Coordinates of C-alpha atoms in Angstrom, one line a residue:
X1 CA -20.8 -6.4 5.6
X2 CA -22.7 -8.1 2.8
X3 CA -24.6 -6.9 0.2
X4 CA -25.7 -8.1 -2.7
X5 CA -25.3 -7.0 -6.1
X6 CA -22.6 -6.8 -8.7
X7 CA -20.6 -3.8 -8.8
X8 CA -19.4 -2.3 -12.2
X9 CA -16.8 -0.3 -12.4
X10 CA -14.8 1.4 -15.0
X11 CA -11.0 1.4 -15.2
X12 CA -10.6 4.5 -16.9
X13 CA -12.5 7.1 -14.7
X14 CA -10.3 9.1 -12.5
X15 CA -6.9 8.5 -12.5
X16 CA -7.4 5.2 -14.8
X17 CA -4.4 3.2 -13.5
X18 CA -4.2 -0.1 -11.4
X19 CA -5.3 1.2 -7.8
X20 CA -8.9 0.7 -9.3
X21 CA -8.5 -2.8 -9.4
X22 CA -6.2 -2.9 -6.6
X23 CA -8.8 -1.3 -4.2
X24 CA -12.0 -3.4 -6.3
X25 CA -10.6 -6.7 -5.6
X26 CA -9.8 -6.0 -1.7
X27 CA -13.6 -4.6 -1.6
X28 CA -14.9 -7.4 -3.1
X29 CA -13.3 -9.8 -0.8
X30 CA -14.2 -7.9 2.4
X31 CA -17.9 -7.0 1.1
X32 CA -18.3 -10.5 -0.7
X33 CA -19.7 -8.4 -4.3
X34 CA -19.2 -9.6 -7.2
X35 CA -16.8 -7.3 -9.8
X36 CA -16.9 -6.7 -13.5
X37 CA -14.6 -3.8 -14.0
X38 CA -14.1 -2.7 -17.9
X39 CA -11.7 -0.4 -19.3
X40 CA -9.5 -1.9 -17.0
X41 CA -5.6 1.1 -16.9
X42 CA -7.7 2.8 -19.7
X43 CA -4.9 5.9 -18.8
X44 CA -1.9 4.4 -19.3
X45 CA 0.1 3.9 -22.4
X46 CA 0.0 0.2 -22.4
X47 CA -3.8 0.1 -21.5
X48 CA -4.9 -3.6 -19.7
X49 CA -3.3 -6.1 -16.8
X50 CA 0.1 -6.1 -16.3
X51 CA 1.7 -9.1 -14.7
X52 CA 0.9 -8.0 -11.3
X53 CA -2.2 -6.9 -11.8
X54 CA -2.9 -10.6 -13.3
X55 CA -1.6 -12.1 -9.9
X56 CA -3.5 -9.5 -7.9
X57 CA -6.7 -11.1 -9.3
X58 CA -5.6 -14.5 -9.5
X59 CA -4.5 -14.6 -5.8
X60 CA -7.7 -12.5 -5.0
X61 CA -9.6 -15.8 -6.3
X62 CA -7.2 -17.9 -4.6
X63 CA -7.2 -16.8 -1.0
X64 CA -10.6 -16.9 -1.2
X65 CA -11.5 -20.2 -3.5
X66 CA -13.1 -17.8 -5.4
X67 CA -13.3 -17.6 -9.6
X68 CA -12.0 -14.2 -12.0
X69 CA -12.5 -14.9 -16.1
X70 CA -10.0 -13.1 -18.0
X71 CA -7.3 -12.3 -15.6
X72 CA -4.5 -12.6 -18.4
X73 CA -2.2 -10.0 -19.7
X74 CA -3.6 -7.0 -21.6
X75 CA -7.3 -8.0 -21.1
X76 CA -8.9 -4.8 -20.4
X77 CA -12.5 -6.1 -18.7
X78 CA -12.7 -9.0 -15.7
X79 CA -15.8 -10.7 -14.2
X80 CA -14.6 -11.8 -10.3
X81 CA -16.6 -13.9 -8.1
X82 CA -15.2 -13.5 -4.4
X83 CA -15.3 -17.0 -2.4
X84 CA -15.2 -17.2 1.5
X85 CA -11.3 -15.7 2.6
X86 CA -9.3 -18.5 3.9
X87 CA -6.4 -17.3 6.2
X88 CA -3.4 -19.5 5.6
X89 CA 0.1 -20.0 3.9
X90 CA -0.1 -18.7 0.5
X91 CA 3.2 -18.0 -2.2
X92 CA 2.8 -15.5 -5.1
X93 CA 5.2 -15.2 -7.4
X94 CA 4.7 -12.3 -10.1
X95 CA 7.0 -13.5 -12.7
X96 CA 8.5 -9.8 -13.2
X97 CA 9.6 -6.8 -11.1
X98 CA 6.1 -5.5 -10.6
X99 CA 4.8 -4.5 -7.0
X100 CA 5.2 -7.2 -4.2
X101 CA 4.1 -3.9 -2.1
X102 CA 0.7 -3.3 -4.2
X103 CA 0.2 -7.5 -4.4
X104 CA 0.3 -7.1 -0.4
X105 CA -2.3 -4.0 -0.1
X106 CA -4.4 -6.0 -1.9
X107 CA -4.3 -9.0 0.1
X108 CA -3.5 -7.8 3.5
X109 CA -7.2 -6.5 4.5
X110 CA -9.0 -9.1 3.4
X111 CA -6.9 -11.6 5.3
X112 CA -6.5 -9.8 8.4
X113 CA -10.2 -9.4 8.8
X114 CA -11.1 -13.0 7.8
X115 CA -8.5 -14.7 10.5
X116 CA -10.1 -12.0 13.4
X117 CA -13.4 -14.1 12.6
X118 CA -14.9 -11.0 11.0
X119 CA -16.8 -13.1 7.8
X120 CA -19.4 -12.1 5.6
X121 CA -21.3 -15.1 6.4
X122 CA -20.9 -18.0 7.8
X123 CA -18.0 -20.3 7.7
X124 CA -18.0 -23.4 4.7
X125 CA -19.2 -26.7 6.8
X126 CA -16.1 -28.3 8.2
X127 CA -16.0 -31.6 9.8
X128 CA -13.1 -30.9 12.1
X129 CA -14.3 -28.3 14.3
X130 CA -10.7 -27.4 15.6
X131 CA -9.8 -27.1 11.9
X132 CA -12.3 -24.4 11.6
X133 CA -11.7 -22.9 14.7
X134 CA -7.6 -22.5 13.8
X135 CA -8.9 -20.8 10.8
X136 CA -10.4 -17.4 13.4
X137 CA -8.0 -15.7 15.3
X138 CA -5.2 -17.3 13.3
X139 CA -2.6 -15.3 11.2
X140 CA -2.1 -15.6 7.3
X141 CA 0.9 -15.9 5.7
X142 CA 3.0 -14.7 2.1
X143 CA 5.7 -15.4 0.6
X144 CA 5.6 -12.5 -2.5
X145 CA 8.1 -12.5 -5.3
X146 CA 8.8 -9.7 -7.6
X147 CA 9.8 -6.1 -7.2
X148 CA 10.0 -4.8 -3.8
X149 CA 11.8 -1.4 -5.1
X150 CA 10.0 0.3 -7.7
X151 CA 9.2 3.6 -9.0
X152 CA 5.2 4.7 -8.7
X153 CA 4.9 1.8 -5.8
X154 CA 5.8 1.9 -2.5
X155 CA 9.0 0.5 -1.8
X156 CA 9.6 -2.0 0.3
X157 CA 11.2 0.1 3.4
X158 CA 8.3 2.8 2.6
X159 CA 5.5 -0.6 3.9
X160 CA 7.8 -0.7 7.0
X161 CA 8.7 2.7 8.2
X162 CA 5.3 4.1 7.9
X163 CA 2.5 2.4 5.9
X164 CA 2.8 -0.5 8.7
X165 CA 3.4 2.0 11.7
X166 CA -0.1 3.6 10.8
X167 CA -1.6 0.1 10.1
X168 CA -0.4 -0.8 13.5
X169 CA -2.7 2.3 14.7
X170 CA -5.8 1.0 13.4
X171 CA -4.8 -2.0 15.7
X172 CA -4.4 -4.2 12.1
X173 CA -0.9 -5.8 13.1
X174 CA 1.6 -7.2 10.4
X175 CA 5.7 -8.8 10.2
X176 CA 7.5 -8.3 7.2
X177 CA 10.6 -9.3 6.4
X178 CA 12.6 -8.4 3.5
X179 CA 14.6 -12.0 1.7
X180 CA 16.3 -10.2 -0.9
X181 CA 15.6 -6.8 -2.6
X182 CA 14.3 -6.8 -6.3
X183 CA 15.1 -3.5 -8.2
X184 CA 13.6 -3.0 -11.6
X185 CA 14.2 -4.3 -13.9
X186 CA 15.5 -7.8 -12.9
X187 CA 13.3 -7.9 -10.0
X188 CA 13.3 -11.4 -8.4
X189 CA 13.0 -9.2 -5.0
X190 CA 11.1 -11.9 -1.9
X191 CA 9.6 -10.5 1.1
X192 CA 8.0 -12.8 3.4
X193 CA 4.8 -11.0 5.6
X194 CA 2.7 -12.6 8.5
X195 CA -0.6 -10.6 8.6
X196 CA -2.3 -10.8 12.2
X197 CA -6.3 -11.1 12.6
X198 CA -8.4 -8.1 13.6
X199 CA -11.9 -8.1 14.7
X200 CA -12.2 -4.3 14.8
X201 CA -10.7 -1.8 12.9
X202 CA -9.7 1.9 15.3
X203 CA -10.7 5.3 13.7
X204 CA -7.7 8.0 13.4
X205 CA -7.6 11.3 13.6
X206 CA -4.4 13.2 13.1
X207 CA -4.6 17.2 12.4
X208 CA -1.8 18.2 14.4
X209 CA 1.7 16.3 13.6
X210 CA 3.1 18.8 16.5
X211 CA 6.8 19.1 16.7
X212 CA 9.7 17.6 14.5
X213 CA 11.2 14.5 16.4
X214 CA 14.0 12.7 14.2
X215 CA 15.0 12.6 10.7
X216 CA 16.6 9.6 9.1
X217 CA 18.3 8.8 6.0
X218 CA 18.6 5.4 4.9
X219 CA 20.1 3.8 1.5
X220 CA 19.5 0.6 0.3
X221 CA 21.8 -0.9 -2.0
X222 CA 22.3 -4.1 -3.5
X223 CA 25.0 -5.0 -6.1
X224 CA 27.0 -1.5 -6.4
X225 CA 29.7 -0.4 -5.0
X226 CA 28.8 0.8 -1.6
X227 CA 30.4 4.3 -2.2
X228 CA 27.6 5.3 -4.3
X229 CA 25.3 4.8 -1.3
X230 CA 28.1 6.7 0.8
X231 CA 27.8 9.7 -1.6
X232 CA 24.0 10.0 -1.5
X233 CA 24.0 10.1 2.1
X234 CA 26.4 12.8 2.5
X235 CA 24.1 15.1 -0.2
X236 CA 21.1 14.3 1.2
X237 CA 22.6 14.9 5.1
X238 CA 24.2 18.2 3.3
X239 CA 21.4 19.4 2.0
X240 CA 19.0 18.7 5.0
X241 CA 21.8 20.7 7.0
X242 CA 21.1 23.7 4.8
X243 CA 17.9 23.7 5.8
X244 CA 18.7 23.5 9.5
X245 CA 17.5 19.8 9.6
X246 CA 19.8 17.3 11.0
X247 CA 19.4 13.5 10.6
X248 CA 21.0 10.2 11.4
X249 CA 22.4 8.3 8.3
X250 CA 22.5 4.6 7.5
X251 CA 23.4 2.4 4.8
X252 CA 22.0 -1.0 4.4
X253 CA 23.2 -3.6 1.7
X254 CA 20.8 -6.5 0.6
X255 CA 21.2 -9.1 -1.1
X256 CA 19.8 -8.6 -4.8
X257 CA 19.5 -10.1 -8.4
X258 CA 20.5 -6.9 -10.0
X259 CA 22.0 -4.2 -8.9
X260 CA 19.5 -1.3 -7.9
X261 CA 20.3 1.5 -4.7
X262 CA 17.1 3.6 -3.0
X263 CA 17.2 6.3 -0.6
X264 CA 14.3 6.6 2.3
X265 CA 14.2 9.5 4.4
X266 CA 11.5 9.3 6.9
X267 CA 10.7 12.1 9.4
X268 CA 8.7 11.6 13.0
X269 CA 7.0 14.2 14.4
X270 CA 4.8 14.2 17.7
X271 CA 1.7 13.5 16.3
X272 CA 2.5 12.2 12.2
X273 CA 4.9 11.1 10.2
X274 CA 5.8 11.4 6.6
X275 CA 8.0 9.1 4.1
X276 CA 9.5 9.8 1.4
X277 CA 12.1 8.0 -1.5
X278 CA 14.0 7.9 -4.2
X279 CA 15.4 5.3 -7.1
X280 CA 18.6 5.4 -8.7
X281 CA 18.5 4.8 -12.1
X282 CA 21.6 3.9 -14.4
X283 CA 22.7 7.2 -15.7
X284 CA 21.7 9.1 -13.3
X285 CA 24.1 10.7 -10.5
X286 CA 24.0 9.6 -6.7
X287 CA 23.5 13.5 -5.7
X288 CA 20.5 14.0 -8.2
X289 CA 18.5 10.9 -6.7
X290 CA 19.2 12.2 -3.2
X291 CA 18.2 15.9 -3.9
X292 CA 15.0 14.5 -5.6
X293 CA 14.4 12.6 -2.1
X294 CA 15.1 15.5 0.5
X295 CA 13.2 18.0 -2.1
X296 CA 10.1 16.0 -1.9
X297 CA 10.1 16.4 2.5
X298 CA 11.1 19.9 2.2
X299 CA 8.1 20.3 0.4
X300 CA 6.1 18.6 3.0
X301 CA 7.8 20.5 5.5
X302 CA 6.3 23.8 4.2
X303 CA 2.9 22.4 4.6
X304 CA 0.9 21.7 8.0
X305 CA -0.1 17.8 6.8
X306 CA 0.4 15.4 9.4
X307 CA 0.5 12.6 6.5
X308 CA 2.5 12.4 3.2
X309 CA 0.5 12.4 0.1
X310 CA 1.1 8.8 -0.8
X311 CA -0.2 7.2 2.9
X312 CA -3.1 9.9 2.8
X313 CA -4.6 7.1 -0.3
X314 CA -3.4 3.9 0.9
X315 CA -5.4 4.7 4.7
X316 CA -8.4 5.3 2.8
X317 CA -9.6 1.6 2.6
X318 CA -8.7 0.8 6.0
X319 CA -10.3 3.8 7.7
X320 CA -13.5 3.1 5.4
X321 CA -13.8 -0.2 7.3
X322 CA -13.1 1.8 10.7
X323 CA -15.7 1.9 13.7
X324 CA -16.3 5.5 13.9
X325 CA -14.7 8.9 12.2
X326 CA -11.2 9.6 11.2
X327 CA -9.6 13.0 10.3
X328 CA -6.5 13.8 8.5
X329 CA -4.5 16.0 6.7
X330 CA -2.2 15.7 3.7
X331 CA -0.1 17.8 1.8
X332 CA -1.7 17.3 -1.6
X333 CA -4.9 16.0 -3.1
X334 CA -4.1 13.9 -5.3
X335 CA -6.0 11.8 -8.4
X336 CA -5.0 9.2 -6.8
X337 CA -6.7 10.3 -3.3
X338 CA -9.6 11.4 -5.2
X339 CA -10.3 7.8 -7.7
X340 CA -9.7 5.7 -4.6
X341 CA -12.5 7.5 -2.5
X342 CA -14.8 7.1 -5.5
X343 CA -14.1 3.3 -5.8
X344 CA -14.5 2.8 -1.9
X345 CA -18.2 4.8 -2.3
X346 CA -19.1 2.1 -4.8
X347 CA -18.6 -0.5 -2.6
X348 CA -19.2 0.9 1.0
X349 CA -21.9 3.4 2.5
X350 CA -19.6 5.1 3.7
X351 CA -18.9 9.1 3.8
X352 CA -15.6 10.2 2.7
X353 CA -15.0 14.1 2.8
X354 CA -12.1 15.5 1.0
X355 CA -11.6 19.3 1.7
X356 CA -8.7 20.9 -0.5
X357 CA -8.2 22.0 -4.7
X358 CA -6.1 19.3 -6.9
X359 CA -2.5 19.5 -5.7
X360 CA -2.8 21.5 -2.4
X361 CA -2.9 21.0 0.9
X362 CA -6.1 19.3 1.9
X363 CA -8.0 17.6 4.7
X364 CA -10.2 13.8 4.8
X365 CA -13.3 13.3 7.0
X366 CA -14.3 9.2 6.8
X367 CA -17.5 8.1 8.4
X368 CA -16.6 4.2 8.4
X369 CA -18.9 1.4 7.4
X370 CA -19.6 0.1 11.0
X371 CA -22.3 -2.5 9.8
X372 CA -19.7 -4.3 7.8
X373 CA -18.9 -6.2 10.9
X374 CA -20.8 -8.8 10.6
X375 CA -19.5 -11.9 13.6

């Protein structure tokens, strides 16, 4: 799709924080619109770009020759002027242990559709014509340094248990690899992701997860003594077992800057899944980060959702680009779910339905841009 026109948006309506930008910068590349956002994380207590959201505009501009004015650290307003995607090799280094995850959900869209050939317009002139042809149907590549386990990101392991699983759905195909895990606050975390092309994006529609399949619980740890791991295990596996829930356990040790332990527990059902984690923090006992882990699934458990609340947000873009309706349910409407559907309606004319009160249960219709694919 391309249409014309700048798009204005402001940071601090909704839920005010980062996705804004996040989900602004992916629309502009895929759309080729121009962005001026203002009031740029308006909600949060140190209002303005962070170091990763600096590098998700900078390698916005990069990946697609285009140009962003301002992107420094606490500017609050950005002007960004897409260019034409270029699939390729690209290395990203954030400099802290901000989001590698969020850096790649920006990026990854954008890339995958420009290497399946689907363009806003036509190709730059190339005098090799097998140069240009490499660049369609050709996969991109990153090399992302940073955090890769954070609080209020995805984690790492949450990217390849189930926000790549669902990608893999839409038929948008990607292989990550984790180099070494970056816990706050040290980070220095690498993950290394090859992002295949796409020409079409597949509707979903999941209403009915059907029965519970498996339950796992894995703990990552890097640089701690591996019996703190051992102990959140055995809580979490005690406390699922309470609930008549049983699971298979694993412990994985990475290699790591600082030392930093989170437990996943991921549940598969016939027809969803859900994902869910938690970070220890110095201080805080192995049993209580577990318990906050297994309390957030129980909770999902009590609901019908066929999606966890966080995926229920991050499918949003992807489904908007979709060929056809998709249908879901999620445990809770979030701000989150809410802000990103607004952003997507600024960009796209598209229809997203979202039937449920803040915090409850609820249910998304998405009518997907089909005219965006433009070959």
């Amino acid at each position: 799709m391309h249409t014309d026109g700048i798009v204005v948006i402001d940071g601090s309506e909704g839920e005010g924080g980062g996705q804004i930008l996040r989900t602004s910068l992916t629309l502009s590349l895929i759309t080729g619109r121009p962005l001026r956002m203002i009031n740029i994380r308006a909600n949060r207590t140190k209002p303005g770009l962070r170091p990763q959201h600096v590098q998700c505009a900078r390698a916005s501009a990069e990946i697609s020759g285009g140009k962003c004015e301002n992107a420094a650290r606490g500017a609050t307003e950005i002007e960004f002027t897409p260019g034409e995607i270029r699939p390729g090799d690209y290395s990203f280094q954030i400099g802290t242990a901000g989001s590698t995850s969020l850096l790649l959900q920006t990026l990854l869209l954008p890339l995958a559709l420009a290497g399946g050939g689907v363009s806003r317009r036509a190709c730059p002139p190339c005098n090799d014509a097998q140069q240009t042809a490499r660049r369609v149907n050709s996969p991109a590549n990153l090399r992302l340094s940073g955090g890769t386990h954070n609080a209020w990101a995805p984690v790492f392991d949450y990217l390849k248990l189930q926000y790549f699983p669902f990608l893999e759905k839409l038929g948008i195909g990607t292989k990550a690899r984790l180099l070494q895990a970056g816990f706050y606050p040290k980070g220095g975390g690498q993950i290394k992701v090859e992002v295949e092309p796409v020409t079409k994006i597949s509707p979903l529609t999941l209403v009915e997860r059907g029965e519970l399949k498996t339950i796992s619980v894995l703990t990552v740890i890097g640089n701690l003594n591996l019996e703190i791991a051992q102990r959140m295990n055995r809580r979490a596996l005690k406390l699922l077992g309470r609930a008549g829930l049983d699971a298979a356990d694993e412990i994985l040790p990475v290699p790591s800057i600082g030392p930093g332990v989170c437990i996943i527990i991921p549940a598969e059902f016939e027809n969803g899944r859900a994902c869910y984690s938690a970070l220890g923090e110095r201080g805080k006992p192995a049993e209580k980060v577990a318990s906050e882990a297994v309390d957030k699934l129980l909770a999902f458990l009590e609901t019908d959702a066929v999606v966890d609340e966080y995926l229920a947000d991050q499918l949003l873009v992807p489904l908007a680009l979709a060929d056809g309706e998709s249908h879901f349910t999620t445990p809770r409407v979030t701000n989150h779910l809410l802000t990103n559907a607004a952003t997507i309606r600024k960009f796209l004319p598209v229809t997203i339905e979202i039937d449920g009160v803040h915090s409850l249960p609820g249910s998304v219709r998405i009518t997907g841009a089909r005219s965006f694919q433009e070959k």
